[in-house]
Amino acid sequence: MYQGLLNGLYAVNNITTQQGQVNYLQALQEDVRSLRRAFTVYPVAFDYTNNKIQASYLLTYFPHYTELLQVALNKTNSAIANENINRLLLFGSGPCPEIIGYLKYLNQHNANNGRTIHATIYDIAATHWQYSRNIVFQNLIPTIKRQSTINHSANDLRIDNPFGNVTLAQEKTIIVFQNCLNEITEQKHQTVIDNFVKLYNALASGSYITIIDLSEYGS
C-alpha cells in the first residue's frame, strides 16, 4: 500500500528521480509533525487545502485507517458480505480509506465478484480532498477491486443540511462515521445529533450504521 501511495504522490508531483523522491519525503517531515500535533487537540483542525498536509496524512494515517472498517464488519463474520449491499454513505471520509476497507472485507469473504458499488462521500472539505482521492482511486483501488466497479461522488458537508436532496430509503446502505467526530465543535453537537436521527429514520430496512472513533473527547 505504501508503495502505491508513494507512486501516486511522485507522479502527481512530477518526481522522476530517486534523489527527487528523497528530497520530497524529507521536505514532508515538518508537515507530518504539524499534522500529528493537530490530532492532539480537540476539536481537531488542520489545513485541508495544503497538499503537503494531505500527503503527510496519506503516508502516516491512511494505511491504518483502511483496516478499521474491515475489522468492524468482521464482527459479523461474512453476514454483511453475503447481503450484497453495494451502497456506502461515508462521513468525514477525506481520501476514502473506508472504501479500501470494504473491498478488503469483501475479498476476504470471496464476495467481491462483479459488483457495482456506489459510495457517496460527505466531508467538510470534500473538494479539497480530491487531490488525495485521485491518488487512492488511481493507485490503490484498482489493485483490490477485482471485477467490481466503484462509483463515487463527493459532497461538501454542511452541518445544518448535510444530506441535501439525497434519498436514503431506496436500498440497503452501509453508513460509516470513521474518525471524524473529533472535528465537531460542542456548539454543533445538538445539530449533529438531530441530523443523525433524521438519517436513521430515513434508512431502508436492513441498513447498517458503523461508528468507528475514540469513545471520549475532551473539551
PDB file of C-alpha atoms in Angstrom:
ATOM      1  CA  MET A   1       0.000   0.000   0.000  1.00  0.00           C
ATOM      2  CA  TYR A   2       2.772   2.427   0.903  1.00  0.00           C
ATOM      3  CA  GLN A   3       4.420   1.932  -2.465  1.00  0.00           C
ATOM      4  CA  GLY A   4       1.157   2.643  -4.252  1.00  0.00           C
ATOM      5  CA  LEU A   5       0.717   5.848  -2.265  1.00  0.00           C
ATOM      6  CA  LEU A   6       4.307   6.873  -2.928  1.00  0.00           C
ATOM      7  CA  ASN A   7       3.971   6.165  -6.637  1.00  0.00           C
ATOM      8  CA  GLY A   8       0.851   8.311  -6.766  1.00  0.00           C
ATOM      9  CA  LEU A   9       2.488  11.176  -4.881  1.00  0.00           C
ATOM     10  CA  TYR A  10       5.598  11.052  -7.051  1.00  0.00           C
ATOM     11  CA  ALA A  11       3.501  11.060 -10.214  1.00  0.00           C
ATOM     12  CA  VAL A  12       1.243  13.955  -9.239  1.00  0.00           C
ATOM     13  CA  ASN A  13       4.299  16.000  -8.214  1.00  0.00           C
ATOM     14  CA  ASN A  14       6.264  15.088 -11.371  1.00  0.00           C
ATOM     15  CA  ILE A  15       9.085  13.494  -9.382  1.00  0.00           C
ATOM     16  CA  THR A  16      11.065  11.158 -11.620  1.00  0.00           C
ATOM     17  CA  THR A  17      14.453  10.669  -9.924  1.00  0.00           C
ATOM     18  CA  GLN A  18      15.488   8.837  -6.778  1.00  0.00           C
ATOM     19  CA  GLN A  19      17.077  11.976  -5.363  1.00  0.00           C
ATOM     20  CA  GLY A  20      13.889  13.871  -6.083  1.00  0.00           C
ATOM     21  CA  GLN A  21      11.952  11.270  -4.112  1.00  0.00           C
ATOM     22  CA  VAL A  22      14.335  11.592  -1.165  1.00  0.00           C
ATOM     23  CA  ASN A  23      14.085  15.382  -1.221  1.00  0.00           C
ATOM     24  CA  TYR A  24      10.287  15.241  -1.380  1.00  0.00           C
ATOM     25  CA  LEU A  25       9.952  12.920   1.615  1.00  0.00           C
ATOM     26  CA  GLN A  26      12.445  14.897   3.663  1.00  0.00           C
ATOM     27  CA  ALA A  27      10.507  18.076   2.924  1.00  0.00           C
ATOM     28  CA  LEU A  28       7.347  16.442   4.346  1.00  0.00           C
ATOM     29  CA  GLN A  29       8.837  15.847   7.790  1.00  0.00           C
ATOM     30  CA  GLU A  30       7.718  19.146   9.298  1.00  0.00           C
ATOM     31  CA  ASP A  31       4.236  18.719   7.806  1.00  0.00           C
ATOM     32  CA  VAL A  32       3.997  15.278   9.414  1.00  0.00           C
ATOM     33  CA  ARG A  33       4.940  16.770  12.782  1.00  0.00           C
ATOM     34  CA  SER A  34       2.396  19.556  12.307  1.00  0.00           C
ATOM     35  CA  LEU A  35      -0.323  17.038  11.469  1.00  0.00           C
ATOM     36  CA  ARG A  36       0.452  14.881  14.495  1.00  0.00           C
ATOM     37  CA  ARG A  37       0.271  17.945  16.747  1.00  0.00           C
ATOM     38  CA  ALA A  38      -3.124  18.836  15.277  1.00  0.00           C
ATOM     39  CA  PHE A  39      -4.524  15.456  16.305  1.00  0.00           C
ATOM     40  CA  THR A  40      -3.633  16.058  19.950  1.00  0.00           C
ATOM     41  CA  VAL A  41      -6.074  18.972  20.275  1.00  0.00           C
ATOM     42  CA  TYR A  42      -9.883  18.916  20.394  1.00  0.00           C
ATOM     43  CA  PRO A  43     -11.536  19.859  18.148  1.00  0.00           C
ATOM     44  CA  VAL A  44      -9.050  18.746  15.517  1.00  0.00           C
ATOM     45  CA  ALA A  45      -8.322  21.349  12.859  1.00  0.00           C
ATOM     46  CA  PHE A  46      -5.721  21.416  10.132  1.00  0.00           C
ATOM     47  CA  ASP A  47      -5.331  22.921   6.675  1.00  0.00           C
ATOM     48  CA  TYR A  48      -7.041  20.523   4.259  1.00  0.00           C
ATOM     49  CA  THR A  49      -6.143  22.773   1.327  1.00  0.00           C
ATOM     50  CA  ASN A  50      -2.418  22.117   1.803  1.00  0.00           C
ATOM     51  CA  ASN A  51      -1.386  19.237  -0.462  1.00  0.00           C
ATOM     52  CA  LYS A  52       1.716  18.572   1.644  1.00  0.00           C
ATOM     53  CA  ILE A  53      -0.510  18.074   4.689  1.00  0.00           C
ATOM     54  CA  GLN A  54      -2.671  15.684   2.664  1.00  0.00           C
ATOM     55  CA  ALA A  55       0.422  13.786   1.535  1.00  0.00           C
ATOM     56  CA  SER A  56       1.513  13.522   5.167  1.00  0.00           C
ATOM     57  CA  TYR A  57      -1.935  12.198   6.087  1.00  0.00           C
ATOM     58  CA  LEU A  58      -1.792   9.577   3.338  1.00  0.00           C
ATOM     59  CA  LEU A  59       1.579   8.287   4.495  1.00  0.00           C
ATOM     60  CA  THR A  60       1.044   8.398   8.269  1.00  0.00           C
ATOM     61  CA  TYR A  61      -2.659   7.732   8.930  1.00  0.00           C
ATOM     62  CA  PHE A  62      -4.342   6.410   5.796  1.00  0.00           C
ATOM     63  CA  PRO A  63      -2.919   2.832   5.722  1.00  0.00           C
ATOM     64  CA  HIS A  64      -4.071   2.107   9.284  1.00  0.00           C
ATOM     65  CA  TYR A  65      -7.457   3.718   8.662  1.00  0.00           C
ATOM     66  CA  THR A  66      -8.111   1.337   5.754  1.00  0.00           C
ATOM     67  CA  GLU A  67      -8.175  -1.552   8.242  1.00  0.00           C
ATOM     68  CA  LEU A  68     -10.777  -0.214  10.658  1.00  0.00           C
ATOM     69  CA  LEU A  69     -13.956  -0.872   8.673  1.00  0.00           C
ATOM     70  CA  GLN A  70     -12.754  -4.333   7.703  1.00  0.00           C
ATOM     71  CA  VAL A  71     -12.209  -5.173  11.377  1.00  0.00           C
ATOM     72  CA  ALA A  72     -15.621  -3.762  12.349  1.00  0.00           C
ATOM     73  CA  LEU A  73     -17.519  -5.650   9.645  1.00  0.00           C
ATOM     74  CA  ASN A  74     -15.724  -8.866  10.524  1.00  0.00           C
ATOM     75  CA  LYS A  75     -17.571  -8.759  13.851  1.00  0.00           C
ATOM     76  CA  THR A  76     -20.451 -10.149  11.770  1.00  0.00           C
ATOM     77  CA  ASN A  77     -18.167 -12.708  10.092  1.00  0.00           C
ATOM     78  CA  SER A  78     -19.443 -12.973   6.496  1.00  0.00           C
ATOM     79  CA  ALA A  79     -23.050 -11.929   7.179  1.00  0.00           C
ATOM     80  CA  ILE A  80     -22.818  -8.439   5.669  1.00  0.00           C
ATOM     81  CA  ALA A  81     -20.730  -9.677   2.755  1.00  0.00           C
ATOM     82  CA  ASN A  82     -23.493 -12.127   1.877  1.00  0.00           C
ATOM     83  CA  GLU A  83     -26.193  -9.441   1.921  1.00  0.00           C
ATOM     84  CA  ASN A  84     -24.942  -7.873  -1.307  1.00  0.00           C
ATOM     85  CA  ILE A  85     -25.015  -4.291  -0.022  1.00  0.00           C
ATOM     86  CA  ASN A  86     -23.494  -2.068  -2.684  1.00  0.00           C
ATOM     87  CA  ARG A  87     -24.231   1.397  -1.376  1.00  0.00           C
ATOM     88  CA  LEU A  88     -21.917   3.222   1.033  1.00  0.00           C
ATOM     89  CA  LEU A  89     -22.519   6.559   2.722  1.00  0.00           C
ATOM     90  CA  LEU A  90     -19.245   7.866   4.177  1.00  0.00           C
ATOM     91  CA  PHE A  91     -18.988  10.812   6.562  1.00  0.00           C
ATOM     92  CA  GLY A  92     -15.729  12.670   7.135  1.00  0.00           C
ATOM     93  CA  SER A  93     -14.092  10.267   4.724  1.00  0.00           C
ATOM     94  CA  GLY A  94     -11.428  12.545   3.230  1.00  0.00           C
ATOM     95  CA  PRO A  95      -9.419  10.286   0.879  1.00  0.00           C
ATOM     96  CA  CYS A  96     -11.785   7.324   1.480  1.00  0.00           C
ATOM     97  CA  PRO A  97      -9.891   4.671   3.439  1.00  0.00           C
ATOM     98  CA  GLU A  98     -13.291   3.090   4.171  1.00  0.00           C
ATOM     99  CA  ILE A  99     -13.705   2.012   0.544  1.00  0.00           C
ATOM    100  CA  ILE A 100     -10.421   0.128   0.756  1.00  0.00           C
ATOM    101  CA  GLY A 101     -11.617  -1.460   3.998  1.00  0.00           C
ATOM    102  CA  TYR A 102     -14.922  -2.551   2.472  1.00  0.00           C
ATOM    103  CA  LEU A 103     -13.248  -4.053  -0.587  1.00  0.00           C
ATOM    104  CA  LYS A 104     -10.751  -5.925   1.594  1.00  0.00           C
ATOM    105  CA  TYR A 105     -13.637  -7.258   3.685  1.00  0.00           C
ATOM    106  CA  LEU A 106     -15.477  -8.459   0.571  1.00  0.00           C
ATOM    107  CA  ASN A 107     -12.317 -10.031  -0.834  1.00  0.00           C
ATOM    108  CA  GLN A 108     -11.670 -11.794   2.458  1.00  0.00           C
ATOM    109  CA  HIS A 109     -15.082 -13.484   2.212  1.00  0.00           C
ATOM    110  CA  ASN A 110     -14.928 -14.114  -1.554  1.00  0.00           C
ATOM    111  CA  ALA A 111     -17.883 -11.788  -2.070  1.00  0.00           C
ATOM    112  CA  ASN A 112     -16.356  -9.195  -4.406  1.00  0.00           C
ATOM    113  CA  ASN A 113     -17.442 -10.542  -7.769  1.00  0.00           C
ATOM    114  CA  GLY A 114     -18.664  -8.128 -10.394  1.00  0.00           C
ATOM    115  CA  ARG A 115     -20.388  -5.714  -8.040  1.00  0.00           C
ATOM    116  CA  THR A 116     -21.175  -2.099  -8.802  1.00  0.00           C
ATOM    117  CA  ILE A 117     -20.531  -0.219  -5.574  1.00  0.00           C
ATOM    118  CA  HIS A 118     -21.774   3.335  -5.140  1.00  0.00           C
ATOM    119  CA  ALA A 119     -20.052   5.451  -2.488  1.00  0.00           C
ATOM    120  CA  THR A 120     -21.391   8.860  -1.509  1.00  0.00           C
ATOM    121  CA  ILE A 121     -18.875  10.920   0.450  1.00  0.00           C
ATOM    122  CA  TYR A 122     -19.715  13.770   2.806  1.00  0.00           C
ATOM    123  CA  ASP A 123     -16.837  15.827   4.149  1.00  0.00           C
ATOM    124  CA  ILE A 124     -16.412  19.426   5.285  1.00  0.00           C
ATOM    125  CA  ALA A 125     -13.528  19.657   2.797  1.00  0.00           C
ATOM    126  CA  ALA A 126     -14.637  17.196   0.110  1.00  0.00           C
ATOM    127  CA  THR A 127     -13.496  19.429  -2.737  1.00  0.00           C
ATOM    128  CA  HIS A 128     -10.007  19.891  -1.294  1.00  0.00           C
ATOM    129  CA  TRP A 129      -9.580  16.166  -0.600  1.00  0.00           C
ATOM    130  CA  GLN A 130      -9.913  15.462  -4.331  1.00  0.00           C
ATOM    131  CA  TYR A 131      -6.107  15.639  -4.549  1.00  0.00           C
ATOM    132  CA  SER A 132      -5.739  12.626  -2.248  1.00  0.00           C
ATOM    133  CA  ARG A 133      -8.801  10.766  -3.513  1.00  0.00           C
ATOM    134  CA  ASN A 134      -7.368  10.795  -7.023  1.00  0.00           C
ATOM    135  CA  ILE A 135      -4.224   9.099  -5.740  1.00  0.00           C
ATOM    136  CA  VAL A 136      -6.258   6.470  -3.890  1.00  0.00           C
ATOM    137  CA  PHE A 137      -8.643   5.738  -6.760  1.00  0.00           C
ATOM    138  CA  GLN A 138      -5.903   5.631  -9.369  1.00  0.00           C
ATOM    139  CA  ASN A 139      -3.189   3.760  -7.472  1.00  0.00           C
ATOM    140  CA  LEU A 140      -4.804   1.612  -4.759  1.00  0.00           C
ATOM    141  CA  ILE A 141      -8.383   0.710  -5.591  1.00  0.00           C
ATOM    142  CA  PRO A 142      -7.558  -0.878  -8.991  1.00  0.00           C
ATOM    143  CA  THR A 143      -5.289  -3.367  -7.208  1.00  0.00           C
ATOM    144  CA  ILE A 144      -8.057  -4.768  -4.971  1.00  0.00           C
ATOM    145  CA  LYS A 145     -11.396  -4.123  -6.674  1.00  0.00           C
ATOM    146  CA  ARG A 146     -11.190  -7.315  -8.759  1.00  0.00           C
ATOM    147  CA  GLN A 147     -14.063  -7.336 -11.265  1.00  0.00           C
ATOM    148  CA  SER A 148     -16.153  -4.796  -9.391  1.00  0.00           C
ATOM    149  CA  THR A 149     -16.867  -1.231 -10.437  1.00  0.00           C
ATOM    150  CA  ILE A 150     -16.548   1.568  -7.884  1.00  0.00           C
ATOM    151  CA  ASN A 151     -18.527   4.757  -8.474  1.00  0.00           C
ATOM    152  CA  HIS A 152     -18.226   7.667  -6.088  1.00  0.00           C
ATOM    153  CA  SER A 153     -19.434  11.209  -5.607  1.00  0.00           C
ATOM    154  CA  ALA A 154     -18.134  13.726  -3.082  1.00  0.00           C
ATOM    155  CA  ASN A 155     -20.157  16.429  -1.375  1.00  0.00           C
ATOM    156  CA  ASP A 156     -19.003  19.301   0.790  1.00  0.00           C
ATOM    157  CA  LEU A 157     -20.719  18.673   4.109  1.00  0.00           C
ATOM    158  CA  ARG A 158     -22.897  21.360   5.640  1.00  0.00           C
ATOM    159  CA  ILE A 159     -23.650  20.601   9.262  1.00  0.00           C
ATOM    160  CA  ASP A 160     -27.023  22.359   9.095  1.00  0.00           C
ATOM    161  CA  ASN A 161     -28.182  20.486   5.954  1.00  0.00           C
ATOM    162  CA  PRO A 162     -25.816  17.585   5.286  1.00  0.00           C
ATOM    163  CA  PHE A 163     -27.947  15.399   3.042  1.00  0.00           C
ATOM    164  CA  GLY A 164     -29.434  17.873   0.593  1.00  0.00           C
ATOM    165  CA  ASN A 165     -31.913  16.029  -1.621  1.00  0.00           C
ATOM    166  CA  VAL A 166     -30.360  12.579  -1.229  1.00  0.00           C
ATOM    167  CA  THR A 167     -32.951   9.805  -0.933  1.00  0.00           C
ATOM    168  CA  LEU A 168     -31.771   7.171   1.514  1.00  0.00           C
ATOM    169  CA  ALA A 169     -34.681   4.772   1.804  1.00  0.00           C
ATOM    170  CA  GLN A 170     -34.477   3.130  -1.622  1.00  0.00           C
ATOM    171  CA  GLU A 171     -31.908   0.426  -0.872  1.00  0.00           C
ATOM    172  CA  LYS A 172     -29.887  -1.064   1.952  1.00  0.00           C
ATOM    173  CA  THR A 173     -26.891   1.084   2.807  1.00  0.00           C
ATOM    174  CA  ILE A 174     -23.808   0.918   4.992  1.00  0.00           C
ATOM    175  CA  ILE A 175     -23.268   4.239   6.773  1.00  0.00           C
ATOM    176  CA  VAL A 176     -19.792   4.897   8.159  1.00  0.00           C
ATOM    177  CA  PHE A 177     -18.616   7.578  10.566  1.00  0.00           C
ATOM    178  CA  GLN A 178     -14.889   6.968  10.962  1.00  0.00           C
ATOM    179  CA  ASN A 179     -12.502   9.206  12.882  1.00  0.00           C
ATOM    180  CA  CYS A 180     -14.461  12.368  12.164  1.00  0.00           C
ATOM    181  CA  LEU A 181     -16.300  13.153  15.410  1.00  0.00           C
ATOM    182  CA  ASN A 182     -13.209  14.874  16.787  1.00  0.00           C
ATOM    183  CA  GLU A 183     -13.749  17.737  14.339  1.00  0.00           C
ATOM    184  CA  ILE A 184     -17.230  18.639  15.593  1.00  0.00           C
ATOM    185  CA  THR A 185     -17.312  21.563  17.994  1.00  0.00           C
ATOM    186  CA  GLU A 186     -19.529  21.447  21.065  1.00  0.00           C
ATOM    187  CA  GLN A 187     -21.742  24.171  19.604  1.00  0.00           C
ATOM    188  CA  LYS A 188     -22.679  21.790  16.771  1.00  0.00           C
ATOM    189  CA  HIS A 189     -23.338  18.694  18.889  1.00  0.00           C
ATOM    190  CA  GLN A 190     -27.137  19.011  19.010  1.00  0.00           C
ATOM    191  CA  THR A 191     -27.355  19.739  15.285  1.00  0.00           C
ATOM    192  CA  VAL A 192     -25.297  16.637  14.539  1.00  0.00           C
ATOM    193  CA  ILE A 193     -27.477  14.536  16.854  1.00  0.00           C
ATOM    194  CA  ASP A 194     -30.643  15.822  15.169  1.00  0.00           C
ATOM    195  CA  ASN A 195     -29.220  15.019  11.738  1.00  0.00           C
ATOM    196  CA  PHE A 196     -28.193  11.557  12.898  1.00  0.00           C
ATOM    197  CA  VAL A 197     -31.777  10.848  13.973  1.00  0.00           C
ATOM    198  CA  LYS A 198     -33.058  12.017  10.573  1.00  0.00           C
ATOM    199  CA  LEU A 199     -30.525   9.779   8.864  1.00  0.00           C
ATOM    200  CA  TYR A 200     -31.507   6.775  10.970  1.00  0.00           C
ATOM    201  CA  ASN A 201     -35.215   7.271  10.316  1.00  0.00           C
ATOM    202  CA  ALA A 202     -34.665   7.569   6.557  1.00  0.00           C
ATOM    203  CA  LEU A 203     -32.669   4.373   6.087  1.00  0.00           C
ATOM    204  CA  ALA A 204     -34.010   1.326   4.321  1.00  0.00           C
ATOM    205  CA  SER A 205     -34.631  -1.743   6.445  1.00  0.00           C
ATOM    206  CA  GLY A 206     -31.516  -3.899   6.692  1.00  0.00           C
ATOM    207  CA  SER A 207     -29.068  -0.990   6.543  1.00  0.00           C
ATOM    208  CA  TYR A 208     -26.104  -0.681   8.886  1.00  0.00           C
ATOM    209  CA  ILE A 209     -24.582   2.277  10.726  1.00  0.00           C
ATOM    210  CA  THR A 210     -20.955   1.891  11.769  1.00  0.00           C
ATOM    211  CA  ILE A 211     -19.293   4.415  14.080  1.00  0.00           C
ATOM    212  CA  ILE A 212     -15.543   3.960  14.451  1.00  0.00           C
ATOM    213  CA  ASP A 213     -13.958   6.548  16.696  1.00  0.00           C
ATOM    214  CA  LEU A 214     -12.492   7.209  20.102  1.00  0.00           C
ATOM    215  CA  SER A 215     -15.015   6.945  22.914  1.00  0.00           C
ATOM    216  CA  GLU A 216     -14.256  10.259  24.609  1.00  0.00           C
ATOM    217  CA  TYR A 217     -13.033  13.684  23.577  1.00  0.00           C
ATOM    218  CA  GLY A 218     -12.045  16.392  25.993  1.00  0.00           C
ATOM    219  CA  SER A 219     -13.268  19.930  25.520  1.00  0.00           C
TER     220      SER A 219
END
